[in-house]
Coordinates of C-alpha atoms in Angstrom, one line a residue:
Chain A
M571 CA -3.7 -1.2 32.3
E572 CA -7.3 -0.5 33.1
K573 CA -6.5 3.2 33.5
T574 CA -4.8 3.4 30.1
N575 CA -7.7 1.5 28.6
N576 CA -10.2 4.2 29.7
A577 CA -7.9 7.0 28.7
I578 CA -7.5 5.5 25.2
A579 CA -11.3 5.0 24.9
A580 CA -11.7 8.7 25.7
T581 CA -9.1 9.6 23.1
I582 CA -10.6 7.5 20.4
S583 CA -14.1 8.7 21.1
S584 CA -13.5 11.9 19.3
T585 CA -13.4 10.0 16.1
S586 CA -13.6 12.7 13.5
Q587 CA -10.7 14.6 15.0
A588 CA -8.7 11.4 15.3
L589 CA -9.3 10.7 11.6
S590 CA -8.1 14.1 10.5
N591 CA -5.1 13.7 12.8
A592 CA -4.4 10.3 11.2
F593 CA -4.1 12.1 7.8
W594 CA -1.5 14.5 9.1
V595 CA 0.3 11.6 10.8
M596 CA 0.6 9.9 7.5
V597 CA 1.8 13.1 5.8
R598 CA 4.4 13.5 8.4
K599 CA 5.6 9.9 8.0
E600 CA 5.7 10.3 4.2
I601 CA 7.8 13.5 4.4
A602 CA 10.2 11.9 6.9
G603 CA 10.5 8.9 4.6
Q604 CA 11.2 11.0 1.5
I605 CA 13.7 13.2 3.2
R606 CA 15.7 10.3 4.4
S607 CA 15.6 8.5 1.1
W608 CA 18.6 8.5 -1.2
K609 CA 16.6 9.4 -4.2
F610 CA 15.6 12.7 -2.6
I611 CA 19.2 13.5 -1.6
V612 CA 20.4 12.8 -5.2
L613 CA 17.7 15.0 -6.6
L614 CA 18.4 17.7 -4.1
V615 CA 22.1 17.8 -5.1
L616 CA 21.1 17.9 -8.8
I617 CA 18.8 20.8 -8.3
L618 CA 21.2 22.7 -6.1
L619 CA 23.9 22.2 -8.7
T620 CA 21.8 23.5 -11.6
Y621 CA 20.6 26.4 -9.5
W622 CA 24.0 27.3 -8.5
G623 CA 25.4 26.9 -12.0
S624 CA 22.7 29.0 -13.7
L625 CA 22.9 31.7 -11.0
L626 CA 26.6 31.9 -11.4
V627 CA 26.3 32.3 -15.2
S628 CA 23.7 35.1 -14.9
M629 CA 25.7 36.8 -12.1
S630 CA 28.8 36.9 -14.2
N631 CA 27.2 38.8 -17.0
L632 CA 25.0 40.9 -14.8
R633 CA 27.0 44.0 -15.5
S634 CA 26.6 43.9 -19.3
M635 CA 22.9 43.1 -18.9
V636 CA 22.3 46.1 -16.6
A637 CA 24.3 48.4 -18.9
S638 CA 22.1 47.5 -21.9
V639 CA 18.9 48.4 -20.2
R640 CA 17.7 51.8 -21.4
D641 CA 14.9 52.5 -18.9
A642 CA 15.7 52.1 -15.2
D643 CA 12.0 51.2 -14.5
E644 CA 12.4 48.1 -16.6
L645 CA 15.5 46.8 -15.0
F646 CA 13.9 43.8 -13.3
L647 CA 17.2 42.6 -12.0
Y648 CA 15.9 39.6 -10.1
L649 CA 14.0 38.3 -13.1
K650 CA 17.1 38.7 -15.2
L651 CA 19.0 36.7 -12.7
L652 CA 16.5 33.8 -13.3
T653 CA 16.3 34.1 -17.0
S654 CA 19.5 35.6 -18.5
T655 CA 22.2 33.4 -20.0
E656 CA 25.2 33.8 -22.1
G657 CA 24.6 30.5 -24.0
S658 CA 26.8 28.1 -22.2
L659 CA 24.1 27.0 -19.7
P660 CA 20.4 27.3 -20.1
P661 CA 18.6 29.5 -17.5
F662 CA 17.1 28.0 -14.4
H663 CA 13.5 28.0 -15.6
V664 CA 14.4 26.0 -18.7
F665 CA 16.3 23.6 -16.4
L666 CA 13.3 23.3 -14.3
N667 CA 11.3 22.2 -17.3
F668 CA 13.5 19.1 -17.3
L669 CA 14.1 18.7 -13.7
G670 CA 10.5 19.2 -12.6
P671 CA 9.2 16.0 -14.3
L672 CA 12.2 14.1 -13.0
L673 CA 11.4 15.3 -9.5
G674 CA 7.7 14.5 -9.7
I675 CA 8.3 11.1 -11.3
S676 CA 11.0 10.0 -8.9
M677 CA 9.0 11.0 -5.8
G678 CA 5.8 9.2 -7.0
F679 CA 6.6 6.3 -9.2
D680 CA 6.6 3.8 -6.3
A681 CA 4.0 5.4 -4.1
I682 CA 1.5 2.6 -4.0
N683 CA 3.1 -0.4 -5.6
S684 CA 6.0 -0.4 -3.3
E685 CA 3.7 -0.4 -0.3
K686 CA 1.8 -3.3 -1.9
Q687 CA 5.0 -5.2 -2.5
S688 CA 6.4 -4.8 0.9
G689 CA 3.1 -5.9 2.4
T690 CA 2.5 -2.6 4.3
L691 CA -0.6 -1.6 2.3
S692 CA -3.0 -4.1 3.8
R693 CA -1.6 -3.4 7.3
I694 CA -2.2 0.3 7.0
M695 CA -5.6 -0.2 5.4
A696 CA -6.6 -2.3 8.4
Q697 CA -6.1 0.7 10.6
P698 CA -9.1 3.1 11.2
V699 CA -8.2 5.5 8.4
Y700 CA -9.9 6.3 5.2
R701 CA -8.5 4.6 2.2
D702 CA -8.0 7.8 0.2
N703 CA -6.0 9.3 3.0
L704 CA -3.1 7.2 2.0
L705 CA -3.1 8.4 -1.6
L706 CA -3.8 12.0 -0.6
S707 CA -0.9 11.9 2.0
K708 CA 1.5 10.7 -0.7
F709 CA 0.5 13.6 -2.9
V710 CA 0.4 16.3 -0.3
S711 CA 3.7 15.3 1.3
V712 CA 5.6 15.6 -1.9
I713 CA 3.9 19.0 -2.7
I714 CA 4.9 20.3 0.7
L715 CA 8.4 19.0 0.3
V716 CA 8.9 20.4 -3.2
G717 CA 7.1 23.6 -2.4
T718 CA 9.4 24.2 0.5
L719 CA 12.4 23.4 -1.6
L720 CA 11.4 25.9 -4.4
V721 CA 10.5 28.6 -1.9
C722 CA 13.9 28.2 -0.2
L723 CA 15.8 28.3 -3.4
T724 CA 13.9 31.5 -4.5
L725 CA 14.5 33.2 -1.2
L726 CA 18.2 32.2 -1.4
M727 CA 18.4 33.7 -4.9
I728 CA 16.8 37.0 -3.8
G729 CA 19.1 37.1 -0.8
T730 CA 22.2 36.5 -2.8
G731 CA 21.1 39.1 -5.4
T732 CA 20.5 41.7 -2.7
L733 CA 23.8 41.0 -1.1
L734 CA 25.8 41.2 -4.3
T735 CA 24.1 44.2 -6.0
G736 CA 22.6 46.1 -3.1
I737 CA 19.4 46.7 -5.2
L738 CA 16.2 46.1 -3.4
I739 CA 13.6 43.8 -5.0
E740 CA 10.4 45.3 -6.3
L741 CA 6.9 44.1 -5.5
E742 CA 6.3 43.4 -9.1
E743 CA 9.3 41.1 -9.2
V744 CA 8.3 39.3 -6.0
L745 CA 4.8 38.7 -7.4
R746 CA 6.2 37.4 -10.7
I747 CA 8.8 35.1 -9.0
F748 CA 6.3 33.6 -6.6
A749 CA 3.8 33.1 -9.4
H750 CA 6.6 31.3 -11.2
V751 CA 7.2 29.1 -8.1
L752 CA 3.5 28.3 -7.9
I753 CA 3.3 27.3 -11.6
S754 CA 6.5 25.2 -11.2
L755 CA 4.7 23.5 -8.3
C756 CA 1.7 22.8 -10.5
Y757 CA 3.9 21.4 -13.2
I758 CA 5.7 19.1 -10.8
A759 CA 2.3 18.2 -9.3
F760 CA 1.2 17.1 -12.7
W761 CA 4.1 14.7 -13.1
L762 CA 3.6 13.5 -9.6
A763 CA 0.0 12.7 -10.3
I764 CA 1.0 10.8 -13.4
A765 CA 3.6 8.9 -11.5
I766 CA 1.2 8.0 -8.7
L767 CA -1.4 6.9 -11.2
L768 CA 1.1 4.6 -12.8
S769 CA 2.2 3.3 -9.5
I770 CA -1.4 2.2 -9.0
L771 CA -1.8 0.7 -12.4
F772 CA 1.4 -1.2 -12.5
R773 CA 2.5 -3.8 -10.0
Q774 CA 6.3 -3.3 -10.3
P775 CA 7.9 0.0 -9.4
A776 CA 10.4 -0.4 -12.2
T777 CA 7.6 -0.7 -14.8
S778 CA 5.8 2.4 -13.5
A779 CA 9.1 4.4 -13.4
L780 CA 10.0 3.4 -17.0
T781 CA 6.5 4.2 -18.2
A782 CA 6.5 7.6 -16.6
I783 CA 9.9 8.4 -18.1
G784 CA 8.6 7.2 -21.4
I785 CA 5.6 9.6 -21.3
W786 CA 7.9 12.4 -20.3
L787 CA 10.3 11.7 -23.2
F788 CA 7.5 11.4 -25.6
F789 CA 6.2 14.9 -24.6
T790 CA 9.6 16.6 -24.5
V791 CA 11.2 15.0 -27.6
F792 CA 8.8 13.4 -30.0
Y793 CA 5.5 15.1 -29.5
E794 CA 6.6 18.4 -31.0
V795 CA 8.3 16.7 -34.0
I796 CA 5.2 14.6 -34.7
V797 CA 2.8 17.6 -34.5
N798 CA 5.1 19.6 -36.7
L799 CA 5.3 16.9 -39.3
A800 CA 1.5 16.3 -39.2
V801 CA 0.4 19.9 -39.5
K802 CA 3.0 20.8 -42.1
A803 CA 1.9 18.0 -44.2
M804 CA -1.6 19.4 -44.2
I805 CA -0.6 22.9 -45.4
P806 CA -1.4 23.4 -49.1
D807 CA 1.7 24.5 -51.0
P808 CA 0.9 27.9 -52.2
A809 CA -1.1 28.9 -49.2
P810 CA -2.8 32.2 -48.8
P811 CA -1.7 34.1 -45.6
A812 CA -5.1 33.7 -43.9
E813 CA -5.0 30.0 -44.5
L814 CA -1.4 29.8 -43.3
M815 CA -2.3 31.6 -40.1
R816 CA -5.0 29.1 -39.4
F817 CA -2.6 26.2 -39.7
Y818 CA -0.1 27.9 -37.4
D819 CA -2.8 28.4 -34.9
L820 CA -3.6 24.8 -35.1
L821 CA 0.0 23.9 -34.7
F822 CA 0.3 26.1 -31.6
S823 CA -2.8 24.6 -30.1
L824 CA -1.6 21.1 -30.6
T825 CA 1.8 21.7 -29.2
R826 CA 0.1 23.2 -26.1
L827 CA -1.4 19.8 -25.3
A828 CA 2.1 19.0 -24.1
P829 CA 2.5 20.0 -20.4
S830 CA 6.1 21.0 -20.9
Q831 CA 5.0 23.5 -23.5
L832 CA 2.4 24.9 -21.2
Y833 CA 5.0 25.3 -18.5
A834 CA 7.5 26.9 -20.8
D835 CA 4.9 29.4 -22.1
A836 CA 3.8 30.3 -18.6
T837 CA 7.2 30.7 -17.1
T838 CA 8.6 32.7 -20.0
T839 CA 5.7 35.1 -19.9
L840 CA 5.9 35.6 -16.2
L841 CA 9.6 35.9 -15.9
M842 CA 10.0 38.1 -19.0
P843 CA 7.6 41.0 -18.7
S844 CA 8.3 42.1 -22.3
V845 CA 6.7 39.0 -23.7
R846 CA 3.3 40.2 -25.0
S847 CA 1.8 37.2 -26.8
L848 CA 2.3 33.5 -27.0
G849 CA 0.8 32.9 -30.4
P850 CA 1.7 34.1 -33.8
V851 CA 1.3 37.9 -34.1
T852 CA 0.6 39.6 -37.4
M853 CA 2.3 42.8 -38.6
D854 CA -1.0 44.7 -38.2
Q855 CA -1.1 43.7 -34.5
M856 CA 2.5 44.7 -34.0
A857 CA 2.2 48.1 -35.6
G858 CA 0.6 49.9 -32.8
A859 CA 2.3 48.2 -29.9
I860 CA 4.8 50.1 -27.8
P861 CA 7.7 47.8 -26.7
T862 CA 7.3 48.1 -23.0
A863 CA 7.0 45.6 -20.2
L864 CA 3.5 44.4 -19.3
P865 CA 2.2 44.8 -15.8
F866 CA 2.0 41.6 -13.7
K867 CA -1.7 41.4 -14.0
D868 CA -1.6 41.4 -17.8
S869 CA 1.2 38.8 -17.9
L870 CA -0.9 36.7 -15.6
M871 CA -3.9 37.1 -17.9
I872 CA -1.8 35.9 -20.8
V873 CA -0.7 32.7 -19.1
W874 CA -4.0 32.0 -17.4
P875 CA -5.1 29.4 -20.0
Q876 CA -1.8 27.7 -19.6
V877 CA -2.1 27.6 -15.8
S878 CA -5.6 26.3 -15.9
G879 CA -4.6 23.7 -18.4
L880 CA -1.9 22.5 -16.2
L881 CA -4.2 22.4 -13.2
A882 CA -6.9 20.6 -15.1
A883 CA -4.4 18.0 -16.3
T884 CA -3.1 17.5 -12.7
V885 CA -6.6 17.3 -11.3
S886 CA -7.9 14.8 -13.9
C887 CA -4.8 12.6 -13.5
F888 CA -5.2 12.6 -9.7
A889 CA -8.9 12.0 -9.9
Y890 CA -8.3 9.0 -12.1
A891 CA -5.7 7.7 -9.8
Y892 CA -8.2 8.2 -6.9
Y893 CA -10.9 6.3 -8.7
K894 CA -8.5 3.4 -9.6
F895 CA -7.2 3.2 -6.0
M896 CA -10.6 3.2 -4.4
R897 CA -11.7 0.3 -6.6
R898 CA -8.5 -1.6 -6.3
E899 CA -8.3 -4.8 -4.3
I900 CA -6.0 -4.4 -1.3
R901 CA -4.7 -8.0 -1.4
T902 CA -1.5 -8.7 -3.2
Chain B
M931 CA -31.7 -9.6 19.6
E932 CA -28.1 -9.3 20.5
R933 CA -25.7 -9.9 17.7
Q934 CA -22.8 -12.2 17.8
I935 CA -19.5 -10.5 17.7
I936 CA -18.9 -11.7 14.2
E937 CA -21.9 -12.4 12.1
L938 CA -21.8 -13.2 8.4
N939 CA -25.0 -13.7 6.4
N940 CA -24.9 -15.2 2.9
L941 CA -21.7 -13.4 2.2
S942 CA -20.6 -13.8 -1.5
K943 CA -17.8 -12.5 -3.6
R944 CA -17.1 -13.3 -7.2
Y945 CA -14.0 -12.4 -9.2
G946 CA -15.1 -12.7 -12.8
S947 CA -16.3 -16.2 -13.2
L948 CA -14.5 -17.4 -10.1
T949 CA -16.7 -17.5 -7.0
A950 CA -14.2 -16.8 -4.2
V951 CA -16.8 -16.9 -1.4
D952 CA -20.1 -18.6 -1.9
S953 CA -23.0 -17.5 0.4
L954 CA -21.1 -17.9 3.6
S955 CA -23.0 -17.7 6.9
L956 CA -21.0 -17.9 10.0
S957 CA -21.3 -16.5 13.5
I958 CA -18.6 -16.4 16.1
Q959 CA -19.2 -15.7 19.8
K960 CA -17.3 -13.3 22.0
G961 CA -14.2 -14.8 23.6
E962 CA -14.0 -17.7 21.2
I963 CA -10.9 -18.8 19.3
F964 CA -12.2 -19.8 15.9
G965 CA -10.1 -21.4 13.2
L966 CA -10.9 -20.9 9.6
L967 CA -9.3 -23.9 7.8
G968 CA -8.9 -24.4 4.2
P969 CA -6.4 -25.0 1.4
N970 CA -4.8 -22.1 -0.4
G971 CA -7.3 -20.2 -2.6
A972 CA -10.3 -21.4 -0.6
G973 CA -11.5 -17.8 0.0
K974 CA -10.2 -17.4 3.5
T975 CA -8.4 -14.1 2.9
T976 CA -11.3 -12.7 0.8
T977 CA -13.7 -13.5 3.7
I978 CA -11.4 -11.7 6.2
L979 CA -11.1 -8.7 3.9
M980 CA -14.8 -8.5 3.6
M981 CA -15.1 -8.6 7.4
L982 CA -12.8 -5.5 7.6
G983 CA -14.6 -3.7 4.8
L984 CA -11.5 -3.8 2.6
T985 CA -13.3 -5.7 -0.1
E986 CA -16.9 -5.2 -1.0
P987 CA -19.1 -8.3 -1.0
D988 CA -21.3 -8.9 -4.0
A989 CA -24.1 -10.1 -1.8
G990 CA -24.8 -10.6 1.9
T991 CA -23.7 -8.7 5.0
A992 CA -20.9 -8.9 7.4
Y993 CA -21.5 -7.6 10.9
V994 CA -18.4 -7.2 13.2
C995 CA -18.8 -5.8 16.7
G996 CA -22.3 -4.7 15.8
H997 CA -21.2 -2.6 12.8
N998 CA -21.8 -3.3 9.2
A999 CA -18.3 -3.9 7.8
T1000 CA -19.1 -2.7 4.3
K1001 CA -20.9 0.5 5.2
D1002 CA -19.0 1.5 8.3
P1003 CA -15.5 0.0 8.0
I1004 CA -13.8 2.7 10.2
A1005 CA -15.9 1.7 13.2
V1006 CA -15.0 -1.9 12.6
K1007 CA -11.4 -1.2 12.1
Q1008 CA -11.2 0.6 15.4
K1009 CA -12.2 -2.5 17.2
V1010 CA -10.6 -5.2 15.1
G1011 CA -6.9 -5.9 14.9
Y1012 CA -5.9 -7.6 11.7
M1013 CA -2.6 -9.2 10.9
P1014 CA -2.3 -10.0 7.2
D1015 CA -0.5 -13.1 5.9
S1016 CA 2.3 -11.4 4.1
I1017 CA 3.1 -9.0 6.8
G1018 CA 5.5 -6.2 6.0
F1019 CA 6.9 -3.2 7.7
Y1020 CA 8.5 0.0 6.5
D1021 CA 12.1 -1.1 6.2
D1022 CA 13.5 2.4 6.5
M1023 CA 12.1 2.7 10.0
T1024 CA 13.0 1.0 13.2
A1025 CA 10.5 -1.5 14.7
W1026 CA 9.7 1.0 17.4
Q1027 CA 8.9 3.7 14.8
N1028 CA 6.7 1.3 12.9
L1029 CA 4.8 0.5 16.0
M1030 CA 4.5 4.2 17.1
Y1031 CA 3.2 5.0 13.6
I1032 CA 0.4 2.5 13.9
G1033 CA -0.4 3.8 17.3
E1034 CA -0.7 7.3 16.0
L1035 CA -2.9 6.2 13.2
N1036 CA -5.2 4.7 15.7
G1037 CA -5.5 8.1 17.3
I1038 CA -3.6 7.4 20.6
A1039 CA -2.5 10.7 22.0
G1040 CA 1.2 11.4 22.2
S1041 CA 1.3 11.4 26.0
Q1042 CA 0.1 7.8 26.2
L1043 CA 1.6 6.5 23.1
K1044 CA 5.0 5.5 24.5
Q1045 CA 3.5 3.7 27.4
V1046 CA 0.9 1.8 25.4
C1047 CA 3.6 0.8 22.9
E1048 CA 5.9 -0.4 25.7
E1049 CA 3.1 -2.5 27.2
C1050 CA 2.4 -4.2 23.9
V1051 CA 6.0 -4.9 23.2
Q1052 CA 6.3 -6.5 26.6
L1053 CA 3.2 -8.6 26.0
V1054 CA 4.6 -10.1 22.8
G1055 CA 8.1 -10.6 24.2
L1056 CA 10.3 -8.4 22.1
D1057 CA 13.2 -6.7 23.8
A1058 CA 14.2 -3.0 23.6
E1059 CA 17.4 -3.9 21.7
A1060 CA 15.3 -5.5 18.9
M1061 CA 12.8 -2.6 18.8
A1062 CA 15.6 -0.2 18.1
R1063 CA 16.6 -2.1 15.0
R1064 CA 15.3 -1.6 11.5
T1065 CA 12.6 -4.1 10.6
S1066 CA 14.6 -5.2 7.5
T1067 CA 16.9 -7.1 9.9
F1068 CA 14.0 -8.9 11.5
S1069 CA 13.4 -12.7 11.2
R1070 CA 10.0 -13.9 10.2
G1071 CA 9.1 -14.9 13.7
M1072 CA 10.1 -11.5 15.1
K1073 CA 8.0 -9.8 12.4
Q1074 CA 5.0 -11.9 13.5
R1075 CA 5.5 -10.7 17.1
L1076 CA 5.8 -7.1 16.0
G1077 CA 2.7 -7.6 14.0
L1078 CA 0.9 -8.9 17.0
A1079 CA 2.1 -6.0 19.1
E1080 CA 0.7 -3.7 16.5
V1081 CA -2.6 -5.5 16.5
L1082 CA -2.8 -5.2 20.3
I1083 CA -2.0 -1.5 20.3
K1084 CA -5.5 -0.5 19.5
Q1085 CA -6.9 -2.5 22.4
P1086 CA -9.1 -4.6 20.0
E1087 CA -12.1 -6.7 20.8
V1088 CA -11.5 -9.0 17.9
I1089 CA -8.2 -10.2 16.5
I1090 CA -8.1 -11.6 13.0
L1091 CA -4.9 -13.4 12.1
D1092 CA -4.4 -14.5 8.5
E1093 CA -2.1 -17.5 8.3
P1094 CA -0.2 -16.4 11.4
T1095 CA 2.0 -19.5 11.5
L1096 CA 3.2 -19.3 7.9
G1097 CA 6.9 -19.6 7.6
I1098 CA 7.9 -19.9 11.3
D1099 CA 9.7 -22.8 12.7
P1100 CA 7.8 -25.3 14.8
I1101 CA 9.0 -24.0 18.2
G1102 CA 8.2 -20.5 17.1
V1103 CA 4.7 -21.6 16.0
K1104 CA 4.1 -23.2 19.4
E1105 CA 5.2 -20.1 21.3
F1106 CA 3.2 -17.8 19.1
L1107 CA 0.0 -19.8 19.4
D1108 CA 0.5 -20.1 23.1
L1109 CA 0.8 -16.4 23.2
I1110 CA -2.4 -15.9 21.3
V1111 CA -4.3 -18.3 23.6
K1112 CA -2.9 -16.6 26.7
L1113 CA -3.9 -13.1 25.4
S1114 CA -7.3 -14.3 24.4
R1115 CA -8.0 -15.8 27.8
Q1116 CA -6.6 -12.9 29.7
K1117 CA -8.4 -10.1 27.9
G1118 CA -11.4 -12.0 26.7
L1119 CA -10.5 -11.4 23.1
T1120 CA -12.2 -13.0 20.2
V1121 CA -9.7 -14.6 17.9
L1122 CA -10.3 -15.6 14.3
L1123 CA -7.3 -17.3 12.7
S1124 CA -7.0 -18.7 9.3
S1125 CA -4.6 -21.5 8.4
H1126 CA -4.0 -24.4 6.2
Y1127 CA -2.0 -26.1 8.9
L1128 CA -4.3 -28.4 10.8
Q1129 CA -2.1 -29.6 13.5
Q1130 CA -1.5 -26.2 14.8
V1131 CA -5.0 -25.0 14.6
Q1132 CA -6.5 -27.9 16.4
Q1133 CA -4.2 -27.3 19.4
V1134 CA -5.6 -23.8 20.1
C1135 CA -9.0 -23.4 18.5
D1136 CA -12.3 -23.8 20.4
R1137 CA -14.1 -24.2 17.1
V1138 CA -13.1 -24.6 13.5
G1139 CA -14.8 -24.1 10.2
I1140 CA -13.6 -26.0 7.2
F1141 CA -13.6 -23.9 4.1
V1142 CA -13.3 -25.3 0.6
N1143 CA -13.9 -23.5 -2.7
G1144 CA -15.7 -20.6 -1.0
K1145 CA -18.1 -22.8 0.9
L1146 CA -18.1 -23.7 4.6
Q1147 CA -18.2 -27.4 4.5
A1148 CA -18.4 -28.1 8.2
Q1149 CA -18.0 -26.3 11.5
G1150 CA -17.9 -27.1 15.1
D1151 CA -15.5 -28.4 17.7
L1152 CA -13.3 -31.4 16.8
S1153 CA -15.5 -34.2 18.0
T1154 CA -18.6 -32.7 16.3
L1155 CA -16.7 -32.4 13.2
A1156 CA -15.4 -36.0 13.4
R1157 CA -19.0 -37.2 13.8
S1158 CA -20.4 -35.1 11.0
V1159 CA -17.8 -36.2 8.6
N1160 CA -17.9 -39.9 8.9
G1161 CA -19.9 -42.8 9.9
K1162 CA -16.6 -44.4 9.4
A1163 CA -14.0 -45.7 11.7
A1164 CA -13.7 -44.2 15.1
C1165 CA -10.1 -45.1 15.5
Q1166 CA -7.2 -46.7 13.8
V1167 CA -4.5 -48.9 15.1
Q1168 CA -1.1 -49.4 13.5
I1169 CA 0.8 -52.5 14.4
V1170 CA 4.5 -52.6 13.5
L1171 CA 6.0 -56.1 13.3
Q1172 CA 9.5 -57.4 13.5
Q1173 CA 9.3 -59.4 10.3
P1174 CA 7.7 -58.2 7.1
L1175 CA 4.5 -59.8 6.1
T1176 CA 4.0 -61.5 2.8
I1177 CA 1.0 -60.8 0.7
P1178 CA -1.4 -62.4 0.7
W1179 CA -1.3 -62.6 4.4
K1180 CA -2.5 -65.9 5.7
D1181 CA -4.2 -64.6 8.8
E1182 CA -6.0 -61.7 7.1
A1183 CA -9.3 -63.6 7.0
D1184 CA -9.0 -64.4 10.7
I1185 CA -8.4 -60.8 11.8
R1186 CA -11.3 -59.6 9.7
Q1187 CA -13.4 -62.0 11.8
L1188 CA -12.8 -59.9 14.9
P1189 CA -15.7 -57.7 15.9
A1190 CA -15.4 -54.0 15.0
V1191 CA -12.6 -54.5 12.5
Q1192 CA -13.5 -52.6 9.3
E1193 CA -10.5 -52.5 7.2
V1194 CA -7.0 -54.0 7.2
T1195 CA -4.1 -52.6 5.1
I1196 CA -0.8 -54.4 5.0
D1197 CA 2.4 -52.7 4.0
G1198 CA 5.5 -54.7 4.7
H1199 CA 6.2 -54.4 8.4
T1200 CA 3.1 -52.4 9.3
V1201 CA -0.5 -53.4 9.5
D1202 CA -3.2 -50.6 9.6
I1203 CA -6.5 -51.6 11.0
A1204 CA -9.5 -49.4 11.0
L1205 CA -11.9 -50.0 13.9
R1206 CA -15.5 -49.1 14.5
E1207 CA -14.7 -49.0 18.2
D1208 CA -11.5 -49.2 20.2
I1209 CA -10.5 -52.8 20.7
T1210 CA -6.7 -52.3 20.6
P1211 CA -5.9 -54.8 23.4
E1212 CA -7.8 -57.5 21.5
I1213 CA -5.9 -56.8 18.3
V1214 CA -2.5 -57.0 20.1
R1215 CA -3.6 -60.2 21.7
F1216 CA -4.5 -61.6 18.3
F1217 CA -1.0 -60.9 16.9
V1218 CA 0.8 -62.2 20.0
H1219 CA -1.4 -65.3 19.9
K1220 CA -0.5 -65.9 16.3
G1221 CA 3.2 -65.8 17.2
Y1222 CA 4.2 -62.5 15.6
D1223 CA 6.8 -60.3 17.2
V1224 CA 5.0 -57.0 17.8
A1225 CA 7.5 -54.2 17.7
G1226 CA 5.1 -51.3 18.2
V1227 CA 1.5 -50.4 18.6
Q1228 CA 0.2 -47.0 17.8
K1229 CA -3.3 -45.9 18.3
K1230 CA -4.5 -43.0 16.1
E1231 CA -7.6 -41.1 17.1
Y1232 CA -9.4 -39.0 14.6
Q1233 CA -7.5 -35.9 13.8
L1234 CA -8.4 -32.8 11.9
D1235 CA -6.2 -34.1 9.2
D1236 CA -8.4 -37.0 8.5
I1237 CA -11.5 -34.9 8.6
Y1238 CA -9.9 -32.6 6.2
Q1239 CA -8.9 -35.4 4.0
S1240 CA -12.3 -36.9 3.9
I1241 CA -13.9 -33.6 3.0
F1242 CA -11.5 -33.2 0.1
S1243 CA -11.9 -36.7 -1.2
A1244 CA -15.6 -36.3 -1.0

């Protein structure tokens, strides 16, 4: 006993190292817990199904798609695999627009309040770990998990495509696809941050889950309708084109407050190199344009505001959650 | 000057208009078992949380093991094991995994972790079969034991137990408290336990503090407390008679004549007599002499209960 005492004292002495270890111990435990949980398995099955379904659809009309491409340089086979559809099933990136929030919300809605309810929060907080490590570990573990999942799916897709068509993927496509994965991760992180924030604000996991789903529904269904109604009501009836243009700009800016719109804009631009602008374009601007694909860098430039908007929303949500959690009383 | 292992100075905490802890000063020596007594909502848990740096005090300081708990909570938490009152474990993990997790969080290296965990499990008397089970199947008593194992895993200098006996059956309580006393004596641990059960606390504590409405009303060992609380009766005798007495009792005036008798309460078969000093034999003789059939005599010395009662009624 004495021997182990000394040994432990020696181990604990390197405090700072032990503390950073403690953080990764927490992350590991969180990941293990998530993977074993039923909700993750259900979500995994759901995502695999949609992935498989949308891939099947795009594979089936691959031939007609390839045939319609005039310039071989602009084939972008792998991007087409992700985006093309014949109408029966939406493409994968549109699916992800729905599934992403679901994934983020379901992985985070009970992050803090379930710990509080089961009485584990005060027990963990009594250990020599920083309080924010718990919150951070919840966030990081889900990001690692979802990131791994998305990267796996993407690699699977590329692999299947190569096997079936024999066409090698181009660097341009790799960049675009992985940029898409990163943006998807940001998007899921945003919903995760909201869910974790709500799990701190509300005592009951059911309340926080419902509220998160309510916010999600509001942004996906009602927000656009409301903005449309409001802006259209403001437009004077016989409006000069310049005036009209201004109102449409306003409309676009307002709809882009919704995270799902940001995500849709960003993914569409990245996965479809022919998309050149996200706002309204006048005939004058169109006149000189040559209908070619944009290089990756230019596409990225177009979506940069969207990406930074998503990141900013995620960070501010998480920061607020952080603030709330640090000030919160531990006791139940 | 050497600090006591736990030293609280004018510690205060307010929640809105409610003062949960009101300038509390308290010091506890190394190796002592201290009982923090008080009704629910007296501020016991708040005090404990402030000692661990989990709640910030509005005023005053808390020093535990020489560290300021508010400014340096990590250093305090490395040396203090805390078992909360509503103890819970991760239900999707086995007891063993729960214990290992806490061990890891305390920075115990992987090579020793298993050995340390096994030692702790043995100390608290849980068997290997139970440790392999999920904690959702655990009874309250087993959870308490697991909680204690977890507290011991970090080799603490101080153990703080918040309502450790809540919800366990009497035999379980006795075993648990005996275990705590044994551990404290073996390892020289300082133990602070909070409770609203007086009987249990007085069995094991060296010193108790009585805590009401955020204020420490009295502290010391039992006899000091008894003296501080009352200039009242030192002991009480209860006589049980075969036949019920009628009120007014004809001999009441006579018994009041006896020296040291302070108060006589009659309730059917029983007569309670409060005494300034112990004259039980004389009382019994009185009853026998008057021709009553004494069925039982019970002498009650002052218990924490009574001290508690008198503080409340004050």
